Short mmCIF file of C-alpha atoms and ligand atoms in Angstrom, two decimals:
data_model
loop_
_atom_site.label_atom_id
_atom_site.label_comp_id
_atom_site.label_asym_id
_atom_site.label_seq_id
_atom_site.Cartn_x
_atom_site.Cartn_y
_atom_site.Cartn_z
CA MET A 1 -11.00 -94.86 0.91
CA LYS A 2 -7.99 -96.68 -0.55
CA ILE A 3 -6.46 -95.43 -3.77
CA TYR A 4 -3.99 -97.26 -6.00
CA LEU A 5 -0.97 -95.03 -6.61
CA ASP A 6 2.14 -96.31 -8.38
CA GLY A 7 1.97 -99.84 -7.04
CA LYS A 8 0.72 -99.03 -3.53
CA TYR A 9 -2.74 -98.82 -1.98
CA VAL A 10 -2.79 -95.60 0.03
CA SER A 11 -5.34 -93.53 1.96
CA GLU A 12 -6.98 -90.46 0.42
CA ASP A 13 -4.60 -88.21 2.42
CA GLU A 14 -1.56 -90.01 1.08
CA ALA A 15 -2.81 -90.10 -2.51
CA LYS A 16 -0.81 -87.10 -3.71
CA ILE A 17 1.20 -86.45 -6.84
CA SER A 18 3.99 -83.98 -7.58
CA VAL A 19 3.38 -80.41 -8.77
CA PHE A 20 6.01 -81.28 -11.41
CA ASP A 21 3.85 -84.08 -12.83
CA HIS A 22 3.11 -83.21 -16.46
CA GLY A 23 -0.44 -84.47 -15.95
CA VAL A 24 -0.89 -81.37 -13.79
CA LEU A 25 1.40 -78.96 -15.64
CA TYR A 26 0.16 -79.77 -19.15
CA GLY A 27 -2.77 -82.18 -18.99
CA ASP A 28 -0.32 -84.67 -20.48
CA GLY A 29 -1.81 -88.09 -19.83
CA VAL A 30 -4.69 -90.45 -20.58
CA PHE A 31 -7.51 -91.95 -18.56
CA GLU A 32 -10.54 -94.22 -18.47
CA GLY A 33 -13.86 -94.10 -16.61
CA ILE A 34 -15.13 -97.64 -15.99
CA ARG A 35 -18.25 -99.02 -14.28
CA LEU A 36 -18.60 -101.75 -11.72
CA TYR A 37 -22.00 -103.47 -11.59
CA ASN A 38 -22.87 -106.07 -8.98
CA GLY A 39 -19.23 -106.94 -8.28
CA ARG A 40 -18.23 -107.17 -11.95
CA ILE A 41 -16.27 -104.64 -13.98
CA PHE A 42 -18.14 -103.96 -17.20
CA ARG A 43 -16.21 -104.12 -20.50
CA LEU A 44 -12.86 -103.81 -18.71
CA GLN A 45 -10.91 -105.26 -21.63
CA GLN A 46 -12.37 -102.67 -24.04
CA HIS A 47 -11.52 -99.84 -21.64
CA LEU A 48 -7.94 -101.12 -21.30
CA ASP A 49 -7.62 -101.50 -25.08
CA ARG A 50 -8.74 -97.88 -25.51
CA LEU A 51 -6.38 -96.71 -22.74
CA PHE A 52 -3.42 -98.40 -24.42
CA ASN A 53 -4.42 -96.96 -27.81
CA SER A 54 -4.73 -93.46 -26.30
CA ALA A 55 -1.30 -93.89 -24.68
CA LYS A 56 0.22 -95.14 -27.93
CA ALA A 57 -1.13 -92.13 -29.80
CA ILE A 58 0.65 -89.76 -27.40
CA MET A 59 3.78 -91.96 -27.15
CA LEU A 60 3.26 -92.74 -23.48
CA ALA A 61 4.51 -96.17 -22.38
CA ILE A 62 2.20 -97.49 -19.64
CA PRO A 63 4.51 -99.13 -17.07
CA LEU A 64 2.04 -101.97 -16.35
CA THR A 65 0.57 -104.76 -18.45
CA LYS A 66 -3.17 -105.03 -19.07
CA GLU A 67 -3.24 -108.04 -16.71
CA GLN A 68 -1.58 -106.02 -13.94
CA LEU A 69 -4.09 -103.21 -14.46
CA VAL A 70 -6.98 -105.69 -14.28
CA ASP A 71 -5.62 -106.90 -10.92
CA ALA A 72 -5.10 -103.34 -9.63
CA CYS A 73 -8.65 -102.29 -10.63
CA CYS A 74 -10.16 -105.38 -8.96
CA GLU A 75 -8.08 -104.93 -5.80
CA THR A 76 -9.00 -101.22 -5.53
CA CYS A 77 -12.71 -102.15 -5.69
CA ARG A 78 -12.26 -104.98 -3.18
CA LEU A 79 -10.37 -102.80 -0.68
CA ASN A 80 -13.17 -100.23 -0.85
CA LYS A 81 -15.84 -102.94 -0.51
CA LEU A 82 -17.55 -101.68 -3.64
CA LYS A 83 -20.14 -103.74 -5.50
CA ASP A 84 -21.46 -100.96 -7.72
CA GLY A 85 -19.39 -97.97 -8.60
CA TYR A 86 -17.13 -96.10 -10.94
CA ILE A 87 -13.40 -96.60 -11.47
CA ARG A 88 -11.17 -93.76 -12.65
CA LEU A 89 -7.89 -95.10 -14.07
CA VAL A 90 -5.34 -92.39 -14.87
CA VAL A 91 -1.87 -92.55 -16.42
CA THR A 92 0.06 -89.27 -16.55
CA ARG A 93 3.38 -88.51 -18.21
CA GLY A 94 4.91 -88.37 -14.74
CA VAL A 95 7.32 -86.04 -12.99
CA GLY A 96 9.35 -83.83 -15.30
CA TYR A 97 10.81 -80.34 -15.38
CA LEU A 98 9.14 -77.05 -16.29
CA GLY A 99 9.59 -77.50 -20.04
CA LEU A 100 7.17 -79.35 -22.34
CA ASN A 101 9.48 -82.16 -23.44
CA PRO A 102 7.66 -85.34 -22.36
CA PHE A 103 10.77 -87.46 -22.89
CA ARG A 104 12.39 -85.77 -19.92
CA CYS A 105 9.74 -87.18 -17.59
CA LYS A 106 11.17 -90.09 -15.64
CA LYS A 107 8.25 -92.50 -15.38
CA PRO A 108 4.47 -92.31 -15.83
CA THR A 109 2.28 -91.91 -12.74
CA VAL A 110 -0.57 -94.42 -12.48
CA PHE A 111 -3.50 -94.08 -10.11
CA ILE A 112 -6.88 -95.72 -9.70
CA ILE A 113 -9.82 -94.30 -7.74
CA ALA A 114 -12.89 -96.48 -7.13
CA ASP A 115 -15.93 -94.64 -5.83
CA THR A 116 -19.63 -94.18 -6.47
CA ILE A 117 -20.96 -91.72 -9.04
CA GLU A 118 -24.26 -90.10 -9.97
CA LEU A 119 -23.83 -87.92 -13.01
CA TYR A 120 -27.38 -86.66 -13.47
CA PRO A 121 -30.30 -86.53 -11.04
CA GLU A 122 -32.79 -89.39 -11.27
CA GLU A 123 -35.43 -87.01 -12.69
CA VAL A 124 -33.37 -86.57 -15.88
CA TYR A 125 -33.74 -90.29 -16.67
CA ARG A 126 -37.53 -90.09 -16.25
CA LYS A 127 -38.16 -86.78 -17.98
CA GLY A 128 -35.23 -86.35 -20.35
CA LEU A 129 -32.32 -83.93 -20.53
CA LYS A 130 -32.48 -80.44 -21.99
CA LEU A 131 -29.55 -79.79 -24.33
CA ILE A 132 -28.15 -76.74 -26.05
CA THR A 133 -25.67 -76.58 -28.89
CA ALA A 134 -22.39 -75.06 -27.74
CA SER A 135 -20.58 -72.48 -29.85
CA THR A 136 -17.28 -74.10 -28.78
CA GLN A 137 -16.31 -76.59 -31.49
CA ARG A 138 -15.06 -80.11 -30.80
CA THR A 139 -11.28 -80.38 -31.18
CA ASN A 140 -10.31 -80.74 -34.82
CA PRO A 141 -9.07 -84.32 -35.48
CA ALA A 142 -6.10 -82.70 -37.23
CA ALA A 143 -5.09 -81.28 -33.82
CA VAL A 144 -5.60 -83.66 -30.88
CA SER A 145 -7.62 -86.62 -32.12
CA PRO A 146 -10.92 -86.85 -30.20
CA SER A 147 -10.27 -90.62 -30.13
CA VAL A 148 -7.52 -89.99 -27.58
CA LYS A 149 -9.11 -89.94 -24.13
CA SER A 150 -6.61 -87.47 -22.75
CA LEU A 151 -6.40 -85.48 -19.53
CA ASN A 152 -6.90 -82.34 -21.59
CA TYR A 153 -10.64 -81.66 -21.44
CA LEU A 154 -10.64 -77.87 -21.70
CA ASN A 155 -12.37 -77.98 -25.06
CA ASN A 156 -15.26 -79.94 -23.53
CA ILE A 157 -15.19 -77.90 -20.31
CA LEU A 158 -15.74 -74.68 -22.29
CA ALA A 159 -18.81 -76.25 -23.88
CA LYS A 160 -19.99 -77.48 -20.46
CA ILE A 161 -19.70 -73.90 -19.14
CA GLU A 162 -21.98 -72.78 -21.98
CA ALA A 163 -24.53 -75.43 -20.95
CA VAL A 164 -24.46 -74.41 -17.29
CA ASN A 165 -24.67 -70.70 -18.22
CA ALA A 166 -27.74 -71.51 -20.31
CA GLY A 167 -29.36 -73.17 -17.29
CA THR A 168 -28.97 -76.77 -18.43
CA ASN A 169 -26.36 -79.48 -17.84
CA GLU A 170 -25.15 -80.78 -21.16
CA ALA A 171 -24.21 -79.37 -24.56
CA ILE A 172 -23.88 -80.70 -28.08
CA MET A 173 -20.57 -80.01 -29.76
CA LEU A 174 -20.24 -79.57 -33.52
CA ASN A 175 -17.08 -80.04 -35.55
CA ASN A 176 -15.55 -77.40 -37.81
CA GLN A 177 -17.80 -78.59 -40.68
CA GLY A 178 -20.94 -77.89 -38.65
CA HIS A 179 -21.64 -81.60 -38.18
CA VAL A 180 -22.62 -83.01 -34.80
CA ALA A 181 -19.66 -84.64 -33.03
CA GLU A 182 -20.88 -85.57 -29.54
CA CYS A 183 -21.67 -84.01 -26.16
CA THR A 184 -19.10 -82.79 -23.63
CA GLY A 185 -18.83 -86.18 -21.93
CA ASP A 186 -21.19 -88.48 -23.82
CA ASN A 187 -21.91 -89.77 -27.33
CA ILE A 188 -25.20 -88.89 -29.00
CA PHE A 189 -27.75 -91.03 -30.87
CA VAL A 190 -30.90 -90.18 -32.84
CA VAL A 191 -33.86 -92.35 -33.77
CA ARG A 192 -35.39 -91.56 -37.16
CA ARG A 193 -38.12 -93.68 -38.76
CA GLY A 194 -37.27 -96.67 -36.54
CA LYS A 195 -33.59 -96.52 -37.44
CA ILE A 196 -30.78 -95.51 -35.07
CA GLU A 197 -27.99 -93.17 -36.08
CA THR A 198 -24.90 -91.79 -34.36
CA PRO A 199 -22.18 -89.50 -35.72
CA PRO A 200 -19.15 -91.29 -37.17
CA VAL A 201 -15.91 -91.23 -35.17
CA SER A 202 -14.45 -89.17 -38.03
CA ALA A 203 -16.88 -86.34 -37.11
CA GLY A 204 -15.01 -85.93 -33.81
CA ALA A 205 -16.71 -88.45 -31.52
CA LEU A 206 -14.83 -90.44 -28.91
CA ILE A 207 -15.03 -94.19 -29.62
CA GLY A 208 -17.37 -94.63 -26.65
CA ILE A 209 -17.57 -98.06 -25.02
CA THR A 210 -21.27 -97.45 -24.24
CA ARG A 211 -21.74 -96.29 -27.85
CA GLU A 212 -20.40 -99.68 -28.99
CA VAL A 213 -22.61 -101.55 -26.52
CA VAL A 214 -25.73 -99.71 -27.74
CA ILE A 215 -24.84 -100.46 -31.36
CA GLU A 216 -24.55 -104.17 -30.38
CA LEU A 217 -27.85 -104.12 -28.47
CA ALA A 218 -29.67 -102.45 -31.36
CA ALA A 219 -28.26 -105.02 -33.80
CA LYS A 220 -29.50 -107.83 -31.51
CA ARG A 221 -32.98 -106.37 -31.75
CA GLY A 222 -32.67 -106.21 -35.53
CA ILE A 223 -32.65 -102.40 -35.51
CA GLU A 224 -30.58 -100.83 -38.25
CA VAL A 225 -27.74 -98.58 -37.04
CA GLY A 226 -26.15 -95.96 -39.28
CA GLU A 227 -23.20 -93.62 -38.74
CA PRO A 228 -23.91 -90.69 -41.09
CA ASN A 229 -22.88 -87.09 -40.60
CA LEU A 230 -25.68 -85.35 -38.69
CA THR A 231 -26.61 -81.68 -38.50
CA ARG A 232 -28.44 -79.80 -35.75
CA TYR A 233 -31.55 -79.96 -37.95
CA ASP A 234 -31.34 -83.78 -37.96
CA LEU A 235 -31.39 -83.71 -34.16
CA TRP A 236 -34.27 -81.23 -33.90
CA ALA A 237 -36.34 -83.28 -36.36
CA ALA A 238 -35.54 -86.68 -34.79
CA ASP A 239 -38.20 -88.89 -33.20
CA GLU A 240 -35.92 -89.64 -30.25
CA VAL A 241 -32.48 -88.55 -29.08
CA PHE A 242 -30.41 -90.12 -26.33
CA LEU A 243 -26.88 -89.87 -24.95
CA THR A 244 -24.54 -92.68 -23.95
CA GLY A 245 -21.57 -92.77 -21.59
CA THR A 246 -20.08 -95.00 -18.93
CA ALA A 247 -21.03 -92.74 -16.02
CA ALA A 248 -24.27 -91.39 -17.54
CA GLU A 249 -25.33 -94.77 -19.08
CA ILE A 250 -28.28 -94.07 -21.46
CA VAL A 251 -29.88 -90.65 -21.02
CA PRO A 252 -33.09 -89.63 -22.84
CA VAL A 253 -33.14 -86.13 -24.34
CA ALA A 254 -36.31 -84.03 -23.96
CA SER A 255 -35.33 -80.91 -25.88
CA ILE A 256 -32.50 -79.39 -27.89
CA ASP A 257 -32.05 -75.62 -28.28
CA GLY A 258 -35.61 -75.12 -27.04
CA ARG A 259 -37.15 -77.58 -29.58
CA ALA A 260 -38.98 -80.55 -28.02
CA ILE A 261 -37.70 -83.90 -29.31
CA GLY A 262 -40.57 -86.17 -30.37
CA SER A 263 -43.19 -86.13 -27.61
CA GLY A 264 -40.74 -84.38 -25.28
CA ARG A 265 -40.66 -87.57 -23.15
CA PRO A 266 -38.26 -90.56 -23.31
CA GLY A 267 -39.17 -92.45 -26.52
CA PRO A 268 -39.98 -96.17 -26.87
CA LEU A 269 -36.69 -97.23 -28.48
CA THR A 270 -34.69 -95.29 -25.89
CA LEU A 271 -36.57 -97.07 -23.11
CA GLN A 272 -36.18 -100.47 -24.75
CA LEU A 273 -32.42 -100.05 -25.18
CA THR A 274 -32.13 -98.75 -21.61
CA GLU A 275 -33.80 -101.95 -20.38
CA ASP A 276 -31.51 -104.14 -22.54
CA PHE A 277 -28.50 -102.18 -21.27
CA ARG A 278 -29.55 -102.65 -17.65
CA LYS A 279 -29.84 -106.41 -18.13
CA LEU A 280 -26.51 -106.68 -19.95
CA THR A 281 -24.55 -104.66 -17.39
CA ARG A 282 -25.84 -106.96 -14.62
CA SER A 283 -25.00 -110.15 -16.49
CA GLU A 284 -21.40 -109.80 -17.67
CA GLY A 285 -18.06 -108.35 -16.62
CA VAL A 286 -14.81 -109.23 -14.85
CA PRO A 287 -15.62 -110.39 -11.30
CA ILE A 288 -13.54 -108.45 -8.77
CA ASP A 289 -13.31 -111.47 -6.48
CA GLY A 290 -12.02 -113.66 -9.32
CA LYS A 291 -15.10 -115.95 -9.25
N1 PMP B 301 -17.39 -88.59 -25.32
C1 PMP B 301 -16.60 -88.01 -24.40
C2 PMP B 301 -15.98 -86.70 -24.71
C3 PMP B 301 -16.38 -88.64 -23.17
O1 PMP B 301 -15.59 -88.07 -22.25
C4 PMP B 301 -17.01 -89.88 -22.90
C5 PMP B 301 -16.75 -90.60 -21.59
N2 PMP B 301 -17.28 -89.90 -20.50
C6 PMP B 301 -17.84 -90.43 -23.88
C7 PMP B 301 -18.00 -89.77 -25.07
C8 PMP B 301 -18.54 -91.74 -23.64
O2 PMP B 301 -17.62 -92.81 -23.69
P1 PMP B 301 -17.81 -94.13 -22.85
O3 PMP B 301 -19.11 -94.72 -23.27
O4 PMP B 301 -16.65 -94.98 -23.21
O5 PMP B 301 -17.81 -93.74 -21.42
#
């Protein structure tokens, strides 16, 4: 496997960064997870826009332009002969000293890994995911904004540990008001009376690229989409619930906190949107071979 690291394409063995990199010492950095479908990188521009906004929020100057990052992502996929896969693009604060001060780090470290990914077993997409609500709250937007896709995922990891300890693989995270924010690595949607709803970004949700795509797809079908504050009750009482994320795509939810959602099987709107999503992801994107 070839990995892009600071301007070079190196082997897995050579793809190493310093123990003084603040990405390692402090989780100081930002990243994106991007999908490649049929030789095209899906929504690459939106991912790069979000990366640059995350970097701006933490005052990290990415040492490459968006155009250079497009080229590096495409080349990493080409070198690995990937047609379908997952790209992890990471920018850390770079090598510094043992203190926190990010301005003493010389230059950001940039690396890109292109590989395959399967987040959940195939059965989950047929039968639906079982969720629990974590007691760990989503980071308060007055602390680190959940809109920043940073290397610091401990908040979400603690919730993920709760899910695994409870015998399932994903957890819902609430904000400090008790409203639903999102899951540990995915956004959440409910279907109520034929209408689709997802928590507002202000409730602590990441501005998910897949979330935006699903909102577009629903609008194309003439389905109303709302962004109200949602409680756990709203989820339990929903007709359908599904999750969205780049790696996970669209995942039906079978139960939450032991309550079956709707029929307990993937609902009709979830299946319809999944089909629309599948078609869209195979029909657009930045071609890695430039054609
Ligand atoms: N929320 C969190 C916390 C995430 O890490 C992710 C990405 N895995 C998402 C939501 C989904 O965002 P996207 O659709 O852009 O992948």
